[in-house]
C-alpha cells in the first residue's frame, strides 16, 4: 500500500489494482516480451508477460491506476520496431500483490501467430559490424530481435529456432547467454548467430565450382573488374555487376535475355543515390524505411543501359549486413533478381545460378521461402506498389468486423503477377509476388507458397476463390481440390481490393474504375477499361471503353503497331493515314492485319485500357515495334508526358441500352492531326493522359447522378502510371469525390487475391 496526495489536500490510501492486457498483432518473435519486461520494470509495475494464443498477454499490478495509463501509452509509442499492434484490450483482474515482474514461459499452441516480414539490419547491429573488437565485427549474418530475416527462414510454427533454417547452427555459449537474457537485445532472437556458431560465406568460380579464398572484399574487387556475380541474399540470389561498366551491363542483359527491362541498383547510401536521382522527402522515407524496397526515382544523371527510355531508375539501400559490408567496398551495384526469363528468382545454387554469372558469393543459411525485392514509387506522398514482396509480406490486413467469417479462405488470384491471399480469424495475409503462372516453374513457386502460408498460419482452407477465367491455372487448381470454390470477375475483384484495405463496410455503393490490360469479362469478352457500380455483394457494369479488335490475339498485346492499326481503322475506316512511325511498318504486314480484322479472324474485341495506351504510344513514336516487357509502350508514353498543360483531346460517350461506351475515335483522329502538324511528343502524351482523366471524371459525374456514388475506387495496372493516377485523384478530389486506391498493395493483378477475399467474405455472410 502507498500513501498518495490527491488534490493537494486530502491523503488517501489506495487499494492495489490489477489488469490483464492482451496485445494482438505482430507481437511474437519481435522482442515484444522483453520490451514489456523492461517497460514494466522502468515504471515500477509488478506482474508478468507471456505469449498467448494469437498475441501477448500482460498482467499488471499497481496502486495508482494512472500507472496503467502510462504503461499503455508507452506500449504504443515505444513498441519494438518489428511489431505491429492491431488491437489492445484490457480488463480488470484480481489483485494478487505480485512481488516482481517476470517473463513467463510460453506453452505454444496459438493457432494464428503473425510472423514478421524480413526487416533490414538495425542501427545497433550495424554499429557492431563496423566496430573493430566487437564479437560480430564484419559478420555478415548479424541480427537481433529488431532486425533480420523472418518470413524467408521460417519452416513451420511455432516460431522458434528449430523450425527455422537456422536449425542446423547450434548456438555457441556466448550466443546462448544473449538469447536467454531478457535485458539483452537478442533475447529469444531466433536467427541469432555469430562468427563462432553461425552461417559462413564462400566464394567460388561459377564455371568450375572451384572454391577460391576470400569473401566480401574479394567479391567487390571482382565486380569492379567487370565480372558478374551471383550473391545470395535474404529471399534469393541477386545478379550483380558494376553499373558504370557498360560492357558488364550489356553482358548481364544478354545473360538475362533482357535488352531493355529496367535493372535495379543498390547504393551505399542516400548521398550516392542523390548523385543519380531526385529524391522527395516521401521517397527518402521509403528508401530508409526498415522494409528497404526498391524505390523508383526520377533520373538526375542517367546511367546508360540501366533503364533505357524511361525517366525513372530503381534504387535501394543495403538491407542485410552482407550488403552493408559489400557496399563499403563499392558505392553502387546493379542488383537484379537471378532468374531466367519469366522464372522465379533462385534460392539455391542447384537451381542453375552458376550458368548466369562468373563468380558466386554464397552462404550456408538455407532460404526456405523465396521473396523478390519489393518495388515502390511515391505518388502524392503515399506508396504506390509496383511489386510487393520482401519487407512487407506477411504483414496482416485487418478485415472490417461486419465482414468477418469463421471459415478459412484461400484466394488464388489470377494468372499474371499472381499472389495468394489467406483469410483467417479476421485477417488477410497476402503472399509475395509470384510471377506469371503460365510458366511451370512459377506454378511450382505458387504451390510452394500456398503450402508455406498454410503452415505458417495454421490454416487449412475451407473455401477457395479464383478468377472467372475458365483456363487460368489457378482456376483448374481450385477445381481439382474438390473444395468449395467461388469465382469472381477480374475487374470486380480489382476494385474490391481498395475497399478491403480501407475498411469500407459492406452495403456502401462505390464507383469502381478498373483500367488494365486484360481480364475475362462476365460476358466472356476481353475487358480492361471498366466502370462498375459495386458493393461487396454485386457489381453493375455501367460503362466501358468502346471495343476494338485485337488483331492476332496475344500478338496484339506484344506489338503495339497492331493496336494502332486497329484504332486507326475504327477512326478512319478504309482511308487509314499511314504517316509517321506507321510508315515504317512493312506494307504487306499492314495489309494482312487489316484483312484479318476485316474478316474477323483472330481479332477478338476488347475494351482494354492497356491496349489503348499501346495504340496511342505507337504514332507518338514512343512504342517499340515489339515489346520486351509488359506495359513497355505505356511506360514510355508516360515518361514522354512531360509538358504541363490542361489541354486534352476529345472523346465521346456512345449511349445505348445497357452500359454506355466511351469512344476514343475523336481522340485518335486529333492525335493523327497532331502528328501531321509535328506537335511535340511531350505535348501529345500529356494531352492523352488528360483525356483519360477527364473521361473518368465524366463517368464519375454520371454515376453520381444516376446511382448516388460519391466514392471512387481506382484499380488495375494502368494506375501504376503516376500521371494518370495523380491526375485522376486531383480532378476527382476537386470535384468532391472521395478516391480510394491500394496503398499497401499494388493496383495491378497482385491485389486480385485481396479483392477475391472481400467477395468471398460477403458471399459467406449471406
Ligand atoms: Zn539488429
Ligand atoms: Zn554464436
XYZ file of C-alpha atoms and ligand atoms in Angstrom:
768
model
C 0.000 0.000 0.000
C 1.169 3.506 -0.706
C 0.017 6.826 0.515
C -0.560 9.422 -2.091
C -1.639 13.027 -2.152
C -4.754 13.685 -4.131
C -5.934 17.172 -4.994
C -3.233 18.585 -2.784
C -5.361 18.495 0.356
C -6.511 15.031 1.279
C -4.387 11.962 1.695
C -5.825 8.565 0.861
C -4.601 5.038 0.857
C -5.319 3.276 -2.439
C -6.030 -0.384 -2.835
C -3.871 -2.398 -5.189
C -5.376 -2.932 -8.595
C -4.642 -5.400 -11.364
C -5.434 -5.557 -15.053
C -4.904 -8.022 -17.846
C -3.869 -6.566 -21.164
C -3.959 -8.541 -24.383
C -1.987 -7.183 -27.314
C -2.865 -8.586 -30.692
C -0.818 -8.175 -33.866
C 2.736 -8.869 -34.984
C 3.985 -9.250 -31.396
C 5.675 -12.636 -31.233
C 9.281 -13.193 -32.271
C 9.893 -9.446 -32.465
C 11.190 -8.728 -28.949
C 7.828 -7.732 -27.523
C 8.007 -9.615 -24.229
C 11.457 -8.271 -23.258
C 10.240 -4.808 -24.228
C 7.243 -5.195 -21.910
C 9.540 -6.560 -19.212
C 11.857 -3.567 -19.409
C 8.966 -1.116 -19.576
C 7.189 -2.608 -16.553
C 10.376 -2.548 -14.515
C 11.070 1.019 -15.564
C 7.603 2.079 -14.394
C 7.875 0.047 -11.202
C 4.966 -2.250 -12.115
C 4.600 -5.851 -10.957
C 3.145 -8.798 -12.804
C 4.122 -10.901 -15.804
C 4.057 -11.166 -19.595
C 3.646 -14.204 -21.827
C 2.900 -15.184 -25.382
C -0.673 -16.351 -25.528
C -2.537 -17.724 -28.492
C -2.641 -15.011 -31.073
C -0.889 -12.303 -29.104
C 0.861 -11.292 -25.922
C -0.852 -11.305 -22.531
C 0.289 -8.932 -19.800
C -0.760 -8.873 -16.137
C -0.021 -5.618 -14.340
C -0.401 -4.679 -10.728
C -0.164 -1.153 -9.334
C -1.600 1.075 -6.683
C -2.227 4.021 -8.919
C -4.447 3.381 -11.967
C -2.561 6.238 -13.649
C 0.371 3.837 -13.923
C -1.674 1.587 -16.203
C -2.407 4.538 -18.471
C 1.238 5.481 -18.543
C 2.147 1.905 -19.387
C -0.405 1.670 -22.216
C 0.759 4.941 -23.737
C 4.381 3.827 -23.690
C 3.387 0.399 -25.002
C 2.061 2.009 -28.167
C 4.620 4.752 -28.629
C 7.778 2.793 -27.841
C 6.913 -0.643 -29.210
C 9.689 -2.663 -30.900
C 10.382 -1.700 -34.463
C 9.223 -5.000 -35.979
C 5.996 -5.203 -34.008
C 2.634 -4.091 -35.307
C -0.140 -3.637 -32.808
C -3.525 -4.409 -34.297
C -5.630 -4.299 -31.137
C -5.147 -3.842 -27.393
C -7.784 -4.907 -24.896
C -7.660 -4.629 -21.125
C -9.859 -5.936 -18.356
C -9.722 -5.826 -14.538
C -8.106 -8.826 -12.879
C -7.890 -9.972 -9.273
C -5.111 -8.272 -7.302
C -2.589 -10.803 -6.018
C 0.131 -8.476 -4.720
C 2.771 -9.993 -7.034
C 6.306 -9.257 -5.826
C 8.138 -8.687 -9.114
C 7.772 -8.659 -12.923
C 8.567 -11.793 -14.902
C 8.581 -13.151 -18.411
C 6.589 -16.359 -18.185
C 7.454 -19.420 -20.226
C 5.173 -19.882 -23.173
C 3.395 -23.018 -23.961
C 2.963 -22.824 -27.687
C -0.346 -23.598 -29.198
C -1.515 -20.311 -30.622
C -3.472 -21.175 -33.710
C -2.716 -17.930 -35.524
C 0.515 -16.111 -34.833
C 1.660 -13.281 -37.027
C 5.196 -13.618 -38.346
C 7.219 -10.521 -39.064
C 8.475 -9.790 -42.583
C 12.229 -9.811 -43.265
C 13.494 -6.491 -41.972
C 16.711 -4.650 -42.778
C 19.637 -4.638 -40.360
C 19.034 -2.256 -37.427
C 21.384 0.525 -36.373
C 22.604 -1.331 -33.261
C 23.638 -4.343 -35.341
C 25.178 -2.030 -37.947
C 27.303 -0.408 -35.276
C 28.517 -3.811 -34.145
C 29.554 -4.985 -37.603
C 31.531 -1.793 -38.153
C 33.253 -1.690 -34.741
C 36.634 -3.458 -34.552
C 36.872 -5.645 -31.486
C 33.136 -6.412 -31.372
C 32.285 -10.103 -31.416
C 30.355 -9.594 -34.638
C 32.794 -7.221 -36.351
C 32.279 -7.610 -40.122
C 29.980 -10.569 -39.591
C 27.533 -10.810 -42.496
C 24.760 -12.619 -40.593
C 24.410 -10.322 -37.616
C 20.819 -9.779 -36.458
C 18.740 -9.246 -33.337
C 15.092 -9.171 -32.231
C 14.737 -5.841 -34.015
C 16.034 -6.933 -37.386
C 16.950 -9.740 -39.721
C 15.257 -12.456 -41.738
C 11.919 -13.916 -40.628
C 9.371 -14.856 -43.298
C 12.007 -16.346 -45.618
C 13.597 -18.597 -42.952
C 10.582 -19.959 -41.066
C 9.691 -23.534 -41.913
C 6.817 -24.121 -39.543
C 5.158 -22.965 -36.362
C 5.764 -22.449 -33.510
C 8.315 -19.838 -34.484
C 11.458 -20.950 -32.699
C 14.952 -21.709 -33.857
C 14.424 -25.375 -34.605
C 11.628 -24.599 -37.014
C 13.724 -22.109 -38.989
C 16.570 -22.644 -41.450
C 18.900 -21.772 -38.509
C 18.139 -25.213 -37.032
C 21.466 -26.558 -38.295
C 23.507 -23.972 -36.378
C 23.730 -24.811 -32.664
C 24.279 -21.667 -30.586
C 27.690 -21.077 -29.044
C 27.778 -20.307 -25.280
C 28.030 -16.549 -25.906
C 25.013 -16.503 -28.213
C 23.093 -18.794 -25.824
C 23.732 -16.337 -22.992
C 22.408 -13.405 -25.034
C 19.454 -15.466 -26.171
C 18.493 -16.248 -22.582
C 18.903 -12.758 -21.101
C 15.693 -10.684 -21.045
C 17.727 -7.486 -20.859
C 19.726 -8.368 -23.970
C 18.712 -7.110 -27.422
C 18.964 -10.698 -28.638
C 16.683 -12.263 -26.039
C 14.845 -15.003 -27.933
C 16.089 -13.725 -31.303
C 15.622 -17.000 -33.180
C 18.115 -16.301 -36.018
C 20.832 -15.202 -33.518
C 24.315 -16.033 -34.796
C 27.950 -15.012 -34.555
C 31.170 -15.915 -36.384
C 31.724 -18.770 -33.909
C 28.439 -20.550 -34.485
C 26.540 -19.020 -37.392
C 26.411 -19.208 -41.186
C 29.531 -18.586 -43.275
C 30.275 -17.091 -46.641
C 32.068 -18.753 -49.501
C 33.241 -17.532 -52.878
C 33.676 -19.747 -55.900
C 34.183 -19.747 -59.654
C 30.889 -20.285 -61.430
C 32.193 -22.339 -64.330
C 34.212 -24.885 -62.356
C 32.561 -24.666 -58.955
C 36.053 -24.346 -57.510
C 36.189 -22.522 -54.206
C 38.552 -19.550 -54.033
C 39.861 -17.785 -50.964
C 38.179 -14.590 -49.883
C 34.798 -13.148 -49.161
C 33.165 -9.753 -49.398
C 36.185 -7.542 -50.266
C 37.287 -10.021 -52.948
C 33.742 -10.137 -54.349
C 33.687 -6.350 -54.526
C 37.041 -6.349 -56.327
C 35.671 -8.795 -58.917
C 32.623 -6.585 -59.510
C 34.906 -3.600 -60.038
C 36.846 -5.640 -62.588
C 33.685 -6.009 -64.656
C 32.704 -9.505 -63.593
C 29.162 -10.685 -62.989
C 28.482 -12.209 -59.586
C 25.567 -14.098 -58.127
C 25.192 -13.101 -54.487
C 22.925 -14.949 -52.106
C 20.844 -12.554 -50.045
C 17.686 -12.818 -47.957
C 14.995 -14.025 -50.344
C 17.181 -15.341 -53.153
C 20.230 -14.653 -55.318
C 20.936 -11.280 -56.917
C 22.897 -10.931 -60.116
C 25.370 -8.160 -59.510
C 27.659 -6.078 -61.698
C 29.175 -2.612 -61.917
C 26.513 -0.254 -63.361
C 29.175 2.157 -64.577
C 30.755 -0.564 -66.685
C 28.641 -0.578 -69.859
C 30.211 -3.771 -71.126
C 29.330 -5.608 -67.940
C 25.772 -4.271 -68.063
C 25.384 -5.367 -71.693
C 26.679 -8.827 -70.814
C 24.302 -9.110 -67.877
C 21.445 -8.150 -70.194
C 22.467 -10.860 -72.660
C 22.600 -13.426 -69.860
C 19.164 -12.434 -68.596
C 17.843 -12.199 -72.163
C 16.553 -8.708 -71.385
C 17.585 -5.877 -73.640
C 15.644 -3.047 -72.109
C 13.795 -4.091 -68.956
C 14.993 -1.766 -66.180
C 17.639 -3.084 -63.759
C 17.601 -2.249 -60.052
C 20.525 -0.573 -58.330
C 21.782 -0.823 -54.772
C 23.645 2.229 -53.488
C 25.901 2.523 -50.457
C 23.960 5.453 -49.039
C 21.474 8.244 -49.769
C 24.291 10.534 -50.897
C 25.163 8.113 -53.688
C 21.528 7.856 -54.779
C 21.311 11.638 -54.878
C 24.071 11.824 -57.449
C 21.877 9.975 -59.945
C 18.282 10.730 -58.940
C 15.983 13.327 -57.416
C 14.592 12.327 -54.026
C 11.478 13.818 -52.426
C 11.010 13.630 -48.642
C 8.448 10.813 -49.056
C 10.839 8.885 -51.307
C 13.647 9.358 -48.815
C 11.432 7.875 -46.095
C 10.706 4.867 -48.304
C 14.386 4.356 -49.153
C 15.394 4.480 -45.492
C 12.409 2.524 -44.129
C 13.169 -0.784 -42.383
C 11.391 -2.546 -45.280
C 14.038 -1.215 -47.688
C 12.187 -1.507 -51.006
C 13.496 -0.576 -54.436
C 12.206 2.974 -54.927
C 11.646 4.302 -58.450
C 13.139 7.788 -58.639
C 13.284 10.497 -61.305
C 16.614 10.398 -63.126
C 19.094 13.195 -62.469
C 22.149 11.687 -64.162
C 21.474 8.737 -66.418
C 23.430 5.509 -66.295
C 23.313 4.098 -69.831
C 21.704 0.705 -70.119
C 20.043 0.696 -66.675
C 16.550 1.958 -67.550
C 16.606 2.811 -71.270
C 13.854 5.142 -72.486
C 12.370 5.649 -69.029
C 12.527 8.723 -66.820
C 12.981 6.740 -63.604
C 15.585 4.409 -62.120
C 15.085 1.979 -59.244
C 17.339 2.340 -56.212
C 17.534 0.524 -52.911
C 19.829 0.805 -49.944
C 21.653 -2.197 -48.431
C 19.300 -4.223 -46.233
C 21.320 -7.126 -44.910
C 24.684 -6.970 -43.118
C 26.168 -8.740 -46.143
C 25.027 -5.917 -48.443
C 26.184 -3.302 -45.937
C 29.664 -4.807 -45.907
C 29.775 -5.235 -49.681
C 28.713 -1.642 -50.305
C 31.536 -0.406 -48.092
C 33.821 -1.562 -50.891
C 31.898 -0.266 -53.902
C 29.378 2.586 -53.900
C 26.891 1.322 -56.461
C 25.948 -2.062 -57.905
C 23.337 -3.495 -60.206
C 21.335 -5.920 -58.035
C 18.761 -7.673 -60.150
C 16.982 -10.900 -59.292
C 18.688 -14.032 -60.520
C 16.202 -15.699 -62.720
C 15.853 -16.959 -66.194
C 13.282 -15.023 -68.189
C 9.849 -15.365 -66.565
C 11.024 -17.896 -63.933
C 11.134 -17.293 -60.174
C 14.310 -15.987 -58.593
C 16.730 -18.665 -57.455
C 17.265 -19.593 -53.824
C 19.821 -22.411 -54.136
C 22.903 -22.908 -56.285
C 21.335 -26.093 -57.627
C 18.692 -24.100 -59.456
C 21.260 -23.076 -62.051
C 22.599 -19.808 -60.750
C 26.129 -20.728 -61.871
C 25.097 -20.594 -65.512
C 24.192 -16.908 -65.101
C 27.432 -15.470 -63.715
C 31.243 -15.603 -63.415
C 31.513 -15.955 -59.629
C 29.190 -16.894 -56.810
C 29.248 -15.396 -53.325
C 27.059 -17.664 -51.261
C 26.421 -18.830 -47.707
C 25.132 -21.863 -45.876
C 21.943 -20.469 -44.314
C 19.187 -22.024 -46.407
C 16.357 -19.871 -47.775
C 13.040 -21.529 -47.016
C 10.796 -19.149 -48.927
C 11.898 -17.061 -51.891
C 10.952 -13.422 -51.951
C 11.834 -10.759 -54.504
C 12.754 -7.217 -53.578
C 9.705 -5.003 -53.327
C 9.386 -2.148 -55.824
C 7.543 1.006 -54.938
C 7.030 4.575 -56.136
C 5.805 7.520 -54.183
C 2.619 9.047 -55.598
C 1.082 12.022 -53.850
C 3.240 11.292 -50.805
C 1.821 7.784 -50.445
C 3.367 4.492 -51.564
C 2.353 3.071 -54.914
C 3.476 -0.541 -55.098
C 4.771 -1.930 -58.365
C 5.710 -5.189 -56.632
C 5.068 -6.148 -53.017
C 7.317 -8.825 -51.559
C 10.327 -8.733 -49.196
C 9.903 -6.412 -46.218
C 6.100 -6.269 -46.419
C 4.994 -9.896 -46.584
C 3.358 -11.271 -44.415
C 2.015 -8.174 -42.636
C -1.649 -8.872 -41.785
C -4.553 -6.912 -43.229
C -7.467 -6.471 -40.810
C -10.965 -7.046 -42.182
C -13.905 -4.824 -41.081
C -15.906 -6.577 -38.317
C -19.072 -6.717 -40.452
C -17.281 -8.900 -42.989
C -15.574 -11.397 -40.686
C -16.350 -15.070 -41.050
C -15.447 -18.320 -39.317
C -14.202 -20.048 -42.448
C -10.620 -20.157 -43.667
C -10.426 -18.811 -47.224
C -7.611 -19.008 -49.752
C -7.868 -16.680 -52.741
C -5.609 -17.813 -55.568
C -5.541 -14.607 -57.623
C -5.352 -14.652 -61.398
C -2.574 -15.814 -63.675
C -0.142 -12.950 -64.319
C 1.622 -11.218 -61.424
C -0.091 -13.644 -59.130
C -0.338 -13.556 -55.346
C -2.228 -15.706 -52.856
C -4.308 -14.266 -50.024
C -5.238 -16.285 -46.980
C -8.090 -15.258 -44.669
C -8.379 -16.470 -41.112
C -9.877 -15.063 -37.908
C -10.482 -11.531 -39.167
C -7.183 -11.045 -41.002
C -5.829 -11.478 -44.506
C -2.243 -12.391 -45.259
C -1.256 -11.672 -48.856
C 1.737 -13.518 -50.267
C 4.701 -12.058 -52.067
C 4.565 -11.505 -55.841
C 4.778 -14.911 -57.530
C 5.081 -14.027 -61.207
C 3.262 -15.384 -64.217
C 1.832 -18.823 -63.513
C 1.820 -19.804 -67.142
C 5.450 -20.785 -66.580
C 5.527 -24.161 -64.812
C 8.409 -23.031 -62.568
C 6.310 -20.170 -61.293
C 3.420 -22.518 -60.782
C 5.634 -24.636 -58.533
C 6.513 -21.437 -56.678
C 2.770 -20.815 -56.309
C 2.290 -24.276 -54.795
C 5.340 -23.832 -52.526
C 3.947 -20.542 -51.277
C 0.416 -21.808 -50.719
C 1.813 -24.639 -48.580
C 4.180 -22.260 -46.758
C 1.392 -19.833 -45.846
C -0.809 -22.710 -44.713
C 1.939 -23.975 -42.392
C 2.814 -20.536 -41.053
C -0.696 -19.566 -40.153
C -2.079 -22.969 -39.265
C -4.649 -22.552 -41.965
C -6.409 -25.244 -43.951
C -8.730 -23.560 -46.413
C -12.440 -24.406 -46.379
C -13.144 -22.220 -49.387
C -11.099 -21.315 -52.473
C -11.647 -18.230 -54.607
C -10.370 -17.714 -58.129
C -10.877 -15.576 -61.184
C -13.759 -16.228 -63.531
C -11.348 -17.204 -66.313
C -12.018 -20.870 -67.165
C -8.450 -21.587 -68.309
C -6.308 -19.984 -65.655
C -4.034 -22.455 -63.880
C -5.379 -21.222 -60.566
C -8.957 -21.973 -61.647
C -8.011 -25.519 -62.661
C -6.075 -25.971 -59.432
C -9.105 -24.981 -57.353
C -11.407 -27.245 -59.326
C -9.170 -30.242 -58.703
C -9.190 -29.832 -54.908
C -12.915 -30.515 -54.658
C -13.245 -27.736 -52.054
C -15.985 -25.121 -52.128
C -14.941 -22.849 -54.983
C -16.091 -19.288 -55.661
C -15.273 -17.317 -58.809
C -15.085 -13.545 -59.128
C -14.949 -11.381 -62.204
C -11.456 -9.901 -62.629
C -12.243 -6.172 -62.525
C -14.795 -6.564 -59.771
C -12.080 -8.194 -57.626
C -9.706 -5.371 -58.632
C -11.921 -2.589 -57.291
C -12.857 -4.535 -54.137
C -9.197 -4.616 -53.039
C -9.002 -0.911 -52.061
C -12.365 -1.267 -50.269
C -10.973 -4.069 -48.119
C -7.713 -2.282 -47.440
C -9.504 0.877 -46.323
C -12.088 -0.979 -44.233
C -15.148 0.071 -46.252
C -18.089 -1.800 -44.691
C -20.431 -3.896 -46.832
C -23.518 -2.211 -48.207
C -21.885 1.015 -49.384
C -22.145 1.596 -53.141
C -18.991 2.824 -54.836
C -17.897 3.519 -58.409
C -15.080 1.161 -59.309
C -12.740 2.219 -62.122
C -10.626 -0.729 -63.260
C -8.136 0.029 -66.022
C -5.755 -2.715 -67.068
C -4.575 -4.859 -69.941
C -6.877 -7.807 -69.808
C -9.412 -9.571 -67.662
C -12.038 -12.176 -68.501
C -15.375 -10.399 -68.673
C -18.719 -11.561 -67.301
C -19.764 -11.941 -70.969
C -16.620 -13.925 -71.812
C -15.086 -10.991 -73.703
C -11.745 -9.306 -73.038
C -12.392 -6.460 -70.592
C -9.946 -3.821 -69.440
C -11.477 -0.325 -69.381
C -14.280 -0.853 -66.877
C -16.603 1.295 -64.786
C -18.560 -0.726 -62.261
C -21.043 0.233 -59.581
C -20.062 -2.135 -56.801
C -20.699 -3.125 -53.257
C -19.481 -6.314 -51.617
C -22.428 -8.297 -52.930
C -22.607 -7.450 -56.611
C -21.461 -5.248 -59.439
C -23.109 -3.487 -62.355
C -21.079 -2.585 -65.430
C -22.293 0.943 -66.224
C -19.667 1.932 -68.773
C -16.605 0.656 -70.593
C -14.122 1.686 -73.246
C -15.550 1.061 -76.681
C -14.352 -2.259 -78.014
C -11.793 -2.599 -80.790
C -10.438 -5.814 -82.344
C -7.172 -7.274 -81.004
C -5.624 -8.355 -84.321
C -3.640 -11.507 -83.699
C -4.933 -12.018 -80.159
C -1.953 -12.251 -77.807
C 0.334 -10.810 -80.503
C -1.675 -7.588 -80.310
C -0.535 -7.080 -76.740
C 3.117 -7.518 -77.725
C 3.180 -5.490 -80.954
C 1.756 -2.007 -80.385
C 1.534 -1.220 -84.121
C -1.269 -3.796 -84.379
C -3.314 -1.862 -81.816
C -2.500 1.391 -83.586
C -3.923 -0.092 -86.807
C -6.992 -1.350 -85.010
C -7.790 2.095 -83.592
C -6.963 3.824 -86.887
C -9.301 1.511 -88.731
C -12.035 2.353 -86.255
C -11.380 6.082 -86.602
C -10.796 6.363 -90.344
C -12.462 3.348 -91.918
C -10.763 2.410 -95.172
C -8.702 5.601 -95.566
C -6.117 4.915 -92.916
C -3.412 7.595 -92.805
C -0.135 5.715 -92.630
C 2.173 8.534 -91.632
C 4.990 8.916 -89.131
C 6.057 5.760 -87.341
C 3.336 3.796 -89.139
C 5.149 4.344 -92.415
C 7.989 2.180 -91.216
C 5.931 -0.989 -90.989
C 6.073 -3.418 -93.858
C 3.078 -2.676 -96.143
C 2.291 -6.365 -96.580
C 2.067 -6.870 -92.842
C -0.219 -3.849 -92.526
C -2.436 -5.272 -95.265
C -2.533 -8.702 -93.649
C -3.511 -7.307 -90.264
C -6.222 -5.097 -91.773
C -7.647 -8.050 -93.649
C -7.579 -10.131 -90.513
C -9.785 -7.575 -88.780
C -11.999 -7.171 -91.823
C -12.750 -10.860 -91.891
C -12.933 -11.185 -88.109
C -10.137 -13.746 -87.961
C -8.233 -13.955 -84.698
C -9.442 -10.486 -83.795
C -11.432 -10.713 -80.572
C -12.996 -7.428 -79.421
C -11.595 -5.827 -76.295
C -12.223 -2.794 -74.105
C -8.647 -2.851 -72.775
C -7.124 0.370 -71.473
C -3.612 -1.081 -71.716
C -4.099 -1.655 -75.441
C -5.375 1.908 -75.901
C -2.086 3.094 -74.400
C -0.180 0.914 -76.889
C -2.257 2.265 -79.767
C -1.533 5.887 -78.812
C 2.116 5.277 -77.958
C 2.877 3.967 -81.446
C 2.043 7.040 -83.603
C 3.580 9.227 -80.860
C 6.838 7.412 -81.578
C 7.297 6.102 -78.028
C 6.408 2.459 -78.670
C 8.807 -0.197 -79.891
C 7.840 -2.390 -82.809
C 7.736 -5.324 -80.414
C 7.571 -5.001 -76.640
C 10.073 -6.778 -74.470
C 8.257 -6.350 -71.165
C 4.691 -5.699 -70.165
C 3.469 -2.105 -70.466
C 6.699 -1.006 -72.139
C 4.898 1.208 -74.692
C 2.665 2.701 -71.992
C 5.612 3.391 -69.707
C 7.497 5.149 -72.482
C 4.426 7.235 -73.262
C 4.148 8.185 -69.590
C 7.849 9.058 -69.486
C 7.333 11.306 -72.527
C 4.396 13.165 -70.976
C 6.464 15.995 -69.579
C 4.557 19.046 -70.774
C 2.495 20.869 -68.152
C -0.801 21.532 -69.865
C -4.510 21.386 -69.207
C -5.251 20.658 -72.842
C -6.888 17.356 -73.718
C -8.284 15.506 -76.731
C -11.998 14.983 -77.259
C -13.725 11.667 -76.542
C -17.344 10.607 -76.920
C -19.980 8.733 -74.957
C -21.953 6.369 -77.128
C -25.268 5.902 -75.419
C -27.458 2.905 -75.800
C -29.315 0.499 -73.609
C -27.120 -1.238 -71.094
C -23.645 0.038 -70.305
C -22.570 3.095 -72.288
C -19.343 3.092 -74.263
C -16.518 5.601 -74.171
C -15.194 6.086 -77.660
C -11.672 7.320 -78.322
C -12.228 7.729 -82.049
C -12.189 11.556 -81.710
C -9.015 11.237 -79.635
C -7.218 9.164 -82.248
C -8.295 11.473 -85.070
C -6.810 14.502 -83.338
C -3.640 12.687 -82.363
C -3.077 11.890 -86.034
C -3.723 15.554 -86.864
C -1.166 16.492 -84.210
C 1.430 14.137 -85.689
C 0.908 15.753 -89.105
C 1.464 19.167 -87.505
C 4.650 17.837 -85.933
C 3.326 18.587 -82.473
C 5.961 17.703 -79.859
C 5.555 14.189 -78.459
C 5.646 15.542 -74.895
C 2.544 17.626 -75.558
C 0.637 14.815 -77.277
C 1.458 12.393 -74.475
C 0.365 14.882 -71.812
C -2.862 15.661 -73.666
C -3.661 11.962 -73.958
C -3.242 11.429 -70.204
C -5.503 14.431 -69.550
C -8.088 12.913 -71.890
C -8.329 9.735 -69.831
C -8.542 11.704 -66.601
C -11.432 13.763 -67.986
C -13.214 10.677 -69.255
C -13.011 9.158 -65.771
C -14.424 12.329 -64.209
C -17.246 12.417 -66.762
C -18.257 8.840 -65.904
C -17.957 9.558 -62.176
C -20.321 12.546 -62.546
C -22.874 10.398 -64.376
C -22.573 7.611 -61.821
C -23.139 10.115 -59.043
C -26.221 11.451 -60.810
C -27.663 8.013 -61.550
C -26.508 5.943 -58.561
C -25.503 8.467 -55.918
C -21.921 7.170 -55.680
C -19.505 9.681 -54.188
C -16.605 7.325 -53.581
C -14.437 6.080 -56.438
C -12.181 3.042 -56.165
C -9.251 3.098 -58.626
C -7.606 -0.202 -59.539
C -5.795 -2.095 -62.269
C -2.248 -1.975 -63.601
C -2.806 1.240 -65.610
C -2.914 3.118 -62.308
C 0.773 2.396 -61.837
C 1.028 5.279 -64.284
C 1.630 8.172 -61.891
C 0.489 10.839 -64.302
C -2.822 9.064 -64.816
C -3.252 8.238 -61.118
C -2.377 11.645 -59.692
C -4.308 13.471 -62.408
C -7.393 11.364 -61.661
C -7.042 11.736 -57.890
C -6.686 15.505 -58.175
C -9.557 16.073 -60.581
C -11.970 13.746 -58.762
C -10.931 15.265 -55.434
C -11.523 18.804 -56.701
C -14.993 17.742 -57.784
C -15.960 16.414 -54.384
C -15.297 12.702 -54.812
C -13.566 10.513 -52.252
C -10.899 8.483 -54.019
C -9.625 5.117 -52.779
C -6.709 3.116 -54.098
C -4.418 0.437 -52.701
C -1.576 1.891 -50.670
C -0.125 -1.269 -49.131
C -0.649 -3.417 -52.248
C -0.068 -2.981 -55.939
C -3.061 -1.831 -58.017
C -2.106 -4.441 -60.635
C -3.082 -8.123 -60.619
C -1.111 -8.639 -57.394
C -4.118 -7.309 -55.460
C -6.697 -9.514 -57.192
C -6.459 -12.125 -54.445
C -7.203 -9.487 -51.803
C -10.343 -8.376 -53.644
C -11.348 -12.015 -54.080
C -11.249 -12.427 -50.290
C -13.599 -9.440 -49.866
C -16.052 -11.009 -52.287
C -15.890 -14.434 -50.615
C -16.436 -12.975 -47.141
C -19.525 -11.106 -48.320
C -20.815 -14.241 -50.008
C -20.301 -16.373 -46.897
C -22.060 -13.754 -44.791
C -25.235 -14.085 -46.815
Zn 19.602 -5.697 -35.053
Zn 27.471 -17.618 -31.513
